[in-house]
Amino acid sequence: MNKVIINEKKHTDLKTADFFYDLPEALIAQHPMEQRDHSRLMVLDRKNQTLEHKHFFDILEYLEPDDVLVINDSKVIPARLFGHVEGREEALVELLLLRQRDLDAWETLVKPGKRARVGMRIVFGGGILVGEITDIVEEGNRIIQFEYDHEKYGNIYEILQEIGLMPLPPYITEQLKDNARYQTVYAREEGSAAAPTAGLHFTPELLEKIKAKGVAIAPVMLHVGLGTFRPVKAESINDHVMHTEFFSVPEESARIINERKARGGRLICVGTTSCRTIESVAEENGHIPAMSGDTGIFIYPGYRFRAVDALITNFHLPESTLLMLVSAFYNREKVMEAYHTAVEEKYRFFSFGDAMLIR
């Protein structure tokens, strides 16, 4: 079943500035921890209103045998390309693939944008890939139709593995030595322009321990686009519009989730992307149907969660939609207090940073 989901907005008096906090630049993690599950873990207990400092491998202490862990198994593609205008090698172009629209047609972000007109052709990798701009869509993004040797390359993903670069966020200024460190260990379906970063803390060994405890693991998929990370420019969060992203909830995952919930287990989402996927499809009674489609759900304080019982997430940018979602799940004041504590305790922030469990 395909569906486009844009949630019904609830009016709030909250401003974007209500989600601002001061973050020293030195606390922005520039590289991943040597061992994924050795990052720090802040545990917020909503019922008891307590805060604990742990390490991520301690997550086992907080999981129960009937729980189900919902993960996003989308895989980041080497979506950043550098090329030049056809016939003008001095006219350099940078491209970021945002979303596949058709087999070889993609919605992209082009720099410099001013010269990127419909009909312009761009050459990548010495000519193994050529793209033509066919349309201009929202936010000035371009639709590009790609051409390549289909006998030599089975699909565009094979070419991206050869000439593409990982699309690290702009606040990460150091080179990544191993591209696998910007992927979850369970990444499967190619299509994301950014990693679902809460999942970066899991190792195969930790996942096996979690399963051995009786916890079920249910994969869903949401291809992460840049819309999730775009700054909120509106003064009032009522005026912000989310971009849509493609998601899928497989039948087997829906079955596992519903069975676990029916016998009293908790639904624990790994990351805001898994959370947005689940809440996009959840029915009023918390039942999760199998479904795929596009979601532009925007979760902020005042939202009533239908299915998610606990959330594992990273520390997010000030004034971001991700921080607003986390604040909706617990309490804005408590979350902002926790962030101030994280700064004081020198937690590592953002994509390669430490984690938080809200239960």
PDB file of N, CA and C in Angstrom, residues 256-329:
ATOM      1  N   ILE A 256       5.864  -8.703  13.643  1.00  0.00           N
ATOM      2  CA  ILE A 256       6.674  -8.830  14.864  1.00  0.00           C
ATOM      3  C   ILE A 256       6.335  -7.726  15.855  1.00  0.00           C
ATOM      4  N   ILE A 257       6.250  -6.489  15.358  1.00  0.00           N
ATOM      5  CA  ILE A 257       5.953  -5.351  16.229  1.00  0.00           C
ATOM      6  C   ILE A 257       4.600  -5.532  16.913  1.00  0.00           C
ATOM      7  N   ASN A 258       3.580  -5.884  16.131  1.00  0.00           N
ATOM      8  CA  ASN A 258       2.235  -6.021  16.685  1.00  0.00           C
ATOM      9  C   ASN A 258       2.144  -7.172  17.681  1.00  0.00           C
ATOM     10  N   GLU A 259       2.849  -8.270  17.406  1.00  0.00           N
ATOM     11  CA  GLU A 259       2.857  -9.406  18.340  1.00  0.00           C
ATOM     12  C   GLU A 259       3.514  -9.008  19.653  1.00  0.00           C
ATOM     13  N   ARG A 260       4.642  -8.334  19.579  1.00  0.00           N
ATOM     14  CA  ARG A 260       5.356  -7.934  20.800  1.00  0.00           C
ATOM     15  C   ARG A 260       4.546  -6.923  21.604  1.00  0.00           C
ATOM     16  N   LYS A 261       3.934  -5.969  20.908  1.00  0.00           N
ATOM     17  CA  LYS A 261       3.121  -4.965  21.607  1.00  0.00           C
ATOM     18  C   LYS A 261       1.916  -5.619  22.284  1.00  0.00           C
ATOM     19  N   ALA A 262       1.327  -6.622  21.625  1.00  0.00           N
ATOM     20  CA  ALA A 262       0.135  -7.284  22.151  1.00  0.00           C
ATOM     21  C   ALA A 262       0.424  -8.016  23.457  1.00  0.00           C
ATOM     22  N   ARG A 263       1.663  -8.489  23.621  1.00  0.00           N
ATOM     23  CA  ARG A 263       1.990  -9.200  24.857  1.00  0.00           C
ATOM     24  C   ARG A 263       2.728  -8.318  25.873  1.00  0.00           C
ATOM     25  N   GLY A 264       2.635  -7.009  25.662  1.00  0.00           N
ATOM     26  CA  GLY A 264       3.141  -6.085  26.673  1.00  0.00           C
ATOM     27  C   GLY A 264       4.541  -5.591  26.462  1.00  0.00           C
ATOM     28  N   GLY A 265       5.170  -5.959  25.340  1.00  0.00           N
ATOM     29  CA  GLY A 265       6.523  -5.491  25.066  1.00  0.00           C
ATOM     30  C   GLY A 265       6.526  -4.047  24.608  1.00  0.00           C
ATOM     31  N   ARG A 266       7.670  -3.419  24.746  1.00  0.00           N
ATOM     32  CA  ARG A 266       7.809  -2.023  24.328  1.00  0.00           C
ATOM     33  C   ARG A 266       8.343  -1.938  22.900  1.00  0.00           C
ATOM     34  N   LEU A 267       7.901  -0.918  22.192  1.00  0.00           N
ATOM     35  CA  LEU A 267       8.437  -0.623  20.871  1.00  0.00           C
ATOM     36  C   LEU A 267       9.507   0.453  21.063  1.00  0.00           C
ATOM     37  N   ILE A 268      10.764   0.080  20.812  1.00  0.00           N
ATOM     38  CA  ILE A 268      11.902   0.974  21.021  1.00  0.00           C
ATOM     39  C   ILE A 268      12.486   1.329  19.658  1.00  0.00           C
ATOM     40  N   CYS A 269      12.403   2.586  19.295  1.00  0.00           N
ATOM     41  CA  CYS A 269      12.903   3.020  17.994  1.00  0.00           C
ATOM     42  C   CYS A 269      14.361   3.432  18.086  1.00  0.00           C
ATOM     43  N   VAL A 270      15.144   2.952  17.149  1.00  0.00           N
ATOM     44  CA  VAL A 270      16.535   3.374  17.031  1.00  0.00           C
ATOM     45  C   VAL A 270      16.569   4.534  16.049  1.00  0.00           C
ATOM     46  N   GLY A 271      16.599   5.745  16.594  1.00  0.00           N
ATOM     47  CA  GLY A 271      16.718   6.925  15.758  1.00  0.00           C
ATOM     48  C   GLY A 271      15.402   7.607  15.430  1.00  0.00           C
ATOM     49  N   THR A 272      15.516   8.883  15.094  1.00  0.00           N
ATOM     50  CA  THR A 272      14.341   9.669  14.745  1.00  0.00           C
ATOM     51  C   THR A 272      13.727   9.206  13.433  1.00  0.00           C
ATOM     52  N   THR A 273      14.527   8.636  12.521  1.00  0.00           N
ATOM     53  CA  THR A 273      13.972   8.179  11.244  1.00  0.00           C
ATOM     54  C   THR A 273      13.070   6.967  11.449  1.00  0.00           C
ATOM     55  N   SER A 274      13.495   6.028  12.300  1.00  0.00           N
ATOM     56  CA  SER A 274      12.635   4.880  12.621  1.00  0.00           C
ATOM     57  C   SER A 274      11.370   5.359  13.318  1.00  0.00           C
ATOM     58  N   CYS A 275      11.535   6.325  14.223  1.00  0.00           N
ATOM     59  CA  CYS A 275      10.401   6.875  14.962  1.00  0.00           C
ATOM     60  C   CYS A 275       9.404   7.521  14.008  1.00  0.00           C
ATOM     61  N   ARG A 276       9.885   8.333  13.070  1.00  0.00           N
ATOM     62  CA  ARG A 276       8.997   9.003  12.120  1.00  0.00           C
ATOM     63  C   ARG A 276       8.300   7.995  11.221  1.00  0.00           C
ATOM     64  N   THR A 277       9.000   6.917  10.869  1.00  0.00           N
ATOM     65  CA  THR A 277       8.388   5.869  10.047  1.00  0.00           C
ATOM     66  C   THR A 277       7.241   5.200  10.785  1.00  0.00           C
ATOM     67  N   ILE A 278       7.509   4.793  12.020  1.00  0.00           N
ATOM     68  CA  ILE A 278       6.487   4.105  12.813  1.00  0.00           C
ATOM     69  C   ILE A 278       5.283   5.011  13.061  1.00  0.00           C
ATOM     70  N   GLU A 279       5.537   6.249  13.440  1.00  0.00           N
ATOM     71  CA  GLU A 279       4.433   7.158  13.740  1.00  0.00           C
ATOM     72  C   GLU A 279       3.681   7.580  12.471  1.00  0.00           C
ATOM     73  N   SER A 280       4.328   7.463  11.322  1.00  0.00           N
ATOM     74  CA  SER A 280       3.649   7.765  10.057  1.00  0.00           C
ATOM     75  C   SER A 280       2.568   6.745   9.748  1.00  0.00           C
ATOM     76  N   VAL A 281       2.812   5.488  10.111  1.00  0.00           N
ATOM     77  CA  VAL A 281       1.870   4.424   9.748  1.00  0.00           C
ATOM     78  C   VAL A 281       0.966   3.997  10.905  1.00  0.00           C
ATOM     79  N   ALA A 282       1.346   4.340  12.142  1.00  0.00           N
ATOM     80  CA  ALA A 282       0.616   3.844  13.316  1.00  0.00           C
ATOM     81  C   ALA A 282      -0.850   4.283  13.303  1.00  0.00           C
ATOM     82  N   GLU A 283      -1.732   3.330  13.600  1.00  0.00           N
ATOM     83  CA  GLU A 283      -3.155   3.626  13.714  1.00  0.00           C
ATOM     84  C   GLU A 283      -3.446   4.158  15.112  1.00  0.00           C
ATOM     85  N   GLU A 284      -4.669   4.648  15.321  1.00  0.00           N
ATOM     86  CA  GLU A 284      -5.034   5.274  16.599  1.00  0.00           C
ATOM     87  C   GLU A 284      -4.778   4.358  17.788  1.00  0.00           C
ATOM     88  N   ASN A 285      -5.001   3.051  17.594  1.00  0.00           N
ATOM     89  CA  ASN A 285      -4.814   2.083  18.689  1.00  0.00           C
ATOM     90  C   ASN A 285      -3.390   1.571  18.808  1.00  0.00           C
ATOM     91  N   GLY A 286      -2.465   2.139  18.008  1.00  0.00           N
ATOM     92  CA  GLY A 286      -1.067   1.734  18.061  1.00  0.00           C
ATOM     93  C   GLY A 286      -0.709   0.589  17.138  1.00  0.00           C
ATOM     94  N   HIS A 287      -1.699   0.032  16.430  1.00  0.00           N
ATOM     95  CA  HIS A 287      -1.429  -1.072  15.496  1.00  0.00           C
ATOM     96  C   HIS A 287      -0.584  -0.567  14.332  1.00  0.00           C
ATOM     97  N   ILE A 288       0.384  -1.389  13.913  1.00  0.00           N
ATOM     98  CA  ILE A 288       1.292  -1.015  12.824  1.00  0.00           C
ATOM     99  C   ILE A 288       0.977  -1.845  11.584  1.00  0.00           C
ATOM    100  N   PRO A 289       0.495  -1.205  10.514  1.00  0.00           N
ATOM    101  CA  PRO A 289       0.261  -1.935   9.267  1.00  0.00           C
ATOM    102  C   PRO A 289       1.511  -1.945   8.397  1.00  0.00           C
ATOM    103  N   ALA A 290       1.625  -2.948   7.527  1.00  0.00           N
ATOM    104  CA  ALA A 290       2.684  -2.944   6.519  1.00  0.00           C
ATOM    105  C   ALA A 290       2.310  -1.901   5.472  1.00  0.00           C
ATOM    106  N   MET A 291       3.274  -1.073   5.094  1.00  0.00           N
ATOM    107  CA  MET A 291       2.942   0.040   4.203  1.00  0.00           C
ATOM    108  C   MET A 291       4.222   0.653   3.649  1.00  0.00           C
ATOM    109  N   SER A 292       4.112   1.266   2.486  1.00  0.00           N
ATOM    110  CA  SER A 292       5.229   2.055   1.963  1.00  0.00           C
ATOM    111  C   SER A 292       4.677   3.304   1.308  1.00  0.00           C
ATOM    112  N   GLY A 293       5.508   4.309   1.181  1.00  0.00           N
ATOM    113  CA  GLY A 293       5.063   5.563   0.584  1.00  0.00           C
ATOM    114  C   GLY A 293       5.980   6.699   0.942  1.00  0.00           C
ATOM    115  N   ASP A 294       5.464   7.897   0.939  1.00  0.00           N
ATOM    116  CA  ASP A 294       6.229   9.093   1.282  1.00  0.00           C
ATOM    117  C   ASP A 294       5.684   9.689   2.568  1.00  0.00           C
ATOM    118  N   THR A 295       6.583  10.152   3.427  1.00  0.00           N
ATOM    119  CA  THR A 295       6.138  10.818   4.644  1.00  0.00           C
ATOM    120  C   THR A 295       6.806  12.173   4.809  1.00  0.00           C
ATOM    121  N   GLY A 296       6.003  13.127   5.220  1.00  0.00           N
ATOM    122  CA  GLY A 296       6.506  14.449   5.570  1.00  0.00           C
ATOM    123  C   GLY A 296       6.099  14.781   6.986  1.00  0.00           C
ATOM    124  N   ILE A 297       5.954  13.751   7.819  1.00  0.00           N
ATOM    125  CA  ILE A 297       5.502  13.947   9.190  1.00  0.00           C
ATOM    126  C   ILE A 297       6.486  14.832   9.956  1.00  0.00           C
ATOM    127  N   PHE A 298       5.949  15.799  10.658  1.00  0.00           N
ATOM    128  CA  PHE A 298       6.744  16.738  11.456  1.00  0.00           C
ATOM    129  C   PHE A 298       6.255  16.598  12.894  1.00  0.00           C
ATOM    130  N   ILE A 299       7.126  16.072  13.750  1.00  0.00           N
ATOM    131  CA  ILE A 299       6.758  15.799  15.138  1.00  0.00           C
ATOM    132  C   ILE A 299       7.405  16.845  16.039  1.00  0.00           C
ATOM    133  N   TYR A 300       6.577  17.561  16.778  1.00  0.00           N
ATOM    134  CA  TYR A 300       7.077  18.588  17.700  1.00  0.00           C
ATOM    135  C   TYR A 300       6.172  18.596  18.927  1.00  0.00           C
ATOM    136  N   PRO A 301       6.560  19.285  20.014  1.00  0.00           N
ATOM    137  CA  PRO A 301       5.772  19.242  21.252  1.00  0.00           C
ATOM    138  C   PRO A 301       4.291  19.531  21.022  1.00  0.00           C
ATOM    139  N   GLY A 302       3.467  18.662  21.606  1.00  0.00           N
ATOM    140  CA  GLY A 302       2.024  18.703  21.387  1.00  0.00           C
ATOM    141  C   GLY A 302       1.557  17.495  20.610  1.00  0.00           C
ATOM    142  N   TYR A 303       2.505  16.814  19.935  1.00  0.00           N
ATOM    143  CA  TYR A 303       2.183  15.605  19.179  1.00  0.00           C
ATOM    144  C   TYR A 303       1.895  14.451  20.139  1.00  0.00           C
ATOM    145  N   ARG A 304       0.885  13.642  19.822  1.00  0.00           N
ATOM    146  CA  ARG A 304       0.570  12.465  20.636  1.00  0.00           C
ATOM    147  C   ARG A 304       1.110  11.213  19.949  1.00  0.00           C
ATOM    148  N   PHE A 305       2.081  10.579  20.589  1.00  0.00           N
ATOM    149  CA  PHE A 305       2.674   9.365  20.029  1.00  0.00           C
ATOM    150  C   PHE A 305       1.690   8.204  20.136  1.00  0.00           C
ATOM    151  N   ARG A 306       1.564   7.465  19.037  1.00  0.00           N
ATOM    152  CA  ARG A 306       0.604   6.370  18.994  1.00  0.00           C
ATOM    153  C   ARG A 306       1.220   5.016  19.310  1.00  0.00           C
ATOM    154  N   ALA A 307       2.506   4.855  19.028  1.00  0.00           N
ATOM    155  CA  ALA A 307       3.080   3.509  19.119  1.00  0.00           C
ATOM    156  C   ALA A 307       4.432   3.435  19.812  1.00  0.00           C
ATOM    157  N   VAL A 308       5.261   4.458  19.695  1.00  0.00           N
ATOM    158  CA  VAL A 308       6.642   4.394  20.188  1.00  0.00           C
ATOM    159  C   VAL A 308       6.666   4.520  21.713  1.00  0.00           C
ATOM    160  N   ASP A 309       7.391   3.591  22.372  1.00  0.00           N
ATOM    161  CA  ASP A 309       7.489   3.568  23.834  1.00  0.00           C
ATOM    162  C   ASP A 309       8.827   4.070  24.350  1.00  0.00           C
ATOM    163  N   ALA A 310       9.876   3.946  23.562  1.00  0.00           N
ATOM    164  CA  ALA A 310      11.207   4.398  23.968  1.00  0.00           C
ATOM    165  C   ALA A 310      11.980   4.773  22.710  1.00  0.00           C
ATOM    166  N   LEU A 311      12.987   5.627  22.891  1.00  0.00           N
ATOM    167  CA  LEU A 311      13.717   6.168  21.747  1.00  0.00           C
ATOM    168  C   LEU A 311      15.208   6.213  22.036  1.00  0.00           C
ATOM    169  N   ILE A 312      15.992   5.672  21.100  1.00  0.00           N
ATOM    170  CA  ILE A 312      17.450   5.788  21.137  1.00  0.00           C
ATOM    171  C   ILE A 312      17.820   6.807  20.069  1.00  0.00           C
ATOM    172  N   THR A 313      18.582   7.820  20.444  1.00  0.00           N
ATOM    173  CA  THR A 313      18.874   8.892  19.496  1.00  0.00           C
ATOM    174  C   THR A 313      20.212   9.542  19.817  1.00  0.00           C
ATOM    175  N   ASN A 314      20.740  10.306  18.887  1.00  0.00           N
ATOM    176  CA  ASN A 314      21.973  11.053  19.117  1.00  0.00           C
ATOM    177  C   ASN A 314      21.644  12.448  19.652  1.00  0.00           C
ATOM    178  N   PHE A 315      22.643  13.265  19.856  1.00  0.00           N
ATOM    179  CA  PHE A 315      22.457  14.656  20.268  1.00  0.00           C
ATOM    180  C   PHE A 315      22.429  15.519  19.008  1.00  0.00           C
ATOM    181  N   HIS A 316      21.367  16.295  18.857  1.00  0.00           N
ATOM    182  CA  HIS A 316      21.067  16.960  17.591  1.00  0.00           C
ATOM    183  C   HIS A 316      21.398  18.450  17.589  1.00  0.00           C
ATOM    184  N   LEU A 317      21.400  19.011  16.382  1.00  0.00           N
ATOM    185  CA  LEU A 317      21.727  20.425  16.200  1.00  0.00           C
ATOM    186  C   LEU A 317      20.698  21.315  16.898  1.00  0.00           C
ATOM    187  N   PRO A 318      21.149  22.470  17.396  1.00  0.00           N
ATOM    188  CA  PRO A 318      20.200  23.446  17.950  1.00  0.00           C
ATOM    189  C   PRO A 318      19.159  23.844  16.900  1.00  0.00           C
ATOM    190  N   GLU A 319      17.930  24.051  17.355  1.00  0.00           N
ATOM    191  CA  GLU A 319      16.838  24.547  16.517  1.00  0.00           C
ATOM    192  C   GLU A 319      16.503  23.616  15.356  1.00  0.00           C
ATOM    193  N   SER A 320      16.809  22.335  15.490  1.00  0.00           N
ATOM    194  CA  SER A 320      16.540  21.375  14.415  1.00  0.00           C
ATOM    195  C   SER A 320      15.217  20.642  14.647  1.00  0.00           C
ATOM    196  N   THR A 321      14.651  20.116  13.560  1.00  0.00           N
ATOM    197  CA  THR A 321      13.415  19.331  13.680  1.00  0.00           C
ATOM    198  C   THR A 321      13.652  18.061  14.501  1.00  0.00           C
ATOM    199  N   LEU A 322      14.886  17.575  14.500  1.00  0.00           N
ATOM    200  CA  LEU A 322      15.205  16.369  15.266  1.00  0.00           C
ATOM    201  C   LEU A 322      15.134  16.648  16.763  1.00  0.00           C
ATOM    202  N   LEU A 323      15.661  17.796  17.169  1.00  0.00           N
ATOM    203  CA  LEU A 323      15.578  18.184  18.574  1.00  0.00           C
ATOM    204  C   LEU A 323      14.120  18.433  18.978  1.00  0.00           C
ATOM    205  N   MET A 324      13.325  18.946  18.061  1.00  0.00           N
ATOM    206  CA  MET A 324      11.899  19.160  18.337  1.00  0.00           C
ATOM    207  C   MET A 324      11.173  17.833  18.538  1.00  0.00           C
ATOM    208  N   LEU A 325      11.528  16.826  17.723  1.00  0.00           N
ATOM    209  CA  LEU A 325      10.925  15.498  17.885  1.00  0.00           C
ATOM    210  C   LEU A 325      11.260  14.914  19.255  1.00  0.00           C
ATOM    211  N   VAL A 326      12.529  14.979  19.631  1.00  0.00           N
ATOM    212  CA  VAL A 326      12.959  14.453  20.927  1.00  0.00           C
ATOM    213  C   VAL A 326      12.226  15.170  22.060  1.00  0.00           C
ATOM    214  N   SER A 327      12.061  16.477  21.914  1.00  0.00           N
ATOM    215  CA  SER A 327      11.360  17.264  22.929  1.00  0.00           C
ATOM    216  C   SER A 327       9.883  16.882  23.013  1.00  0.00           C
ATOM    217  N   ALA A 328       9.317  16.488  21.891  1.00  0.00           N
ATOM    218  CA  ALA A 328       7.919  16.038  21.885  1.00  0.00           C
ATOM    219  C   ALA A 328       7.776  14.697  22.600  1.00  0.00           C
ATOM    220  N   PHE A 329       8.814  13.871  22.503  1.00  0.00           N
ATOM    221  CA  PHE A 329       8.742  12.534  23.097  1.00  0.00           C
ATOM    222  C   PHE A 329       8.836  12.573  24.615  1.00  0.00           C
TER     223      PHE A 329
END
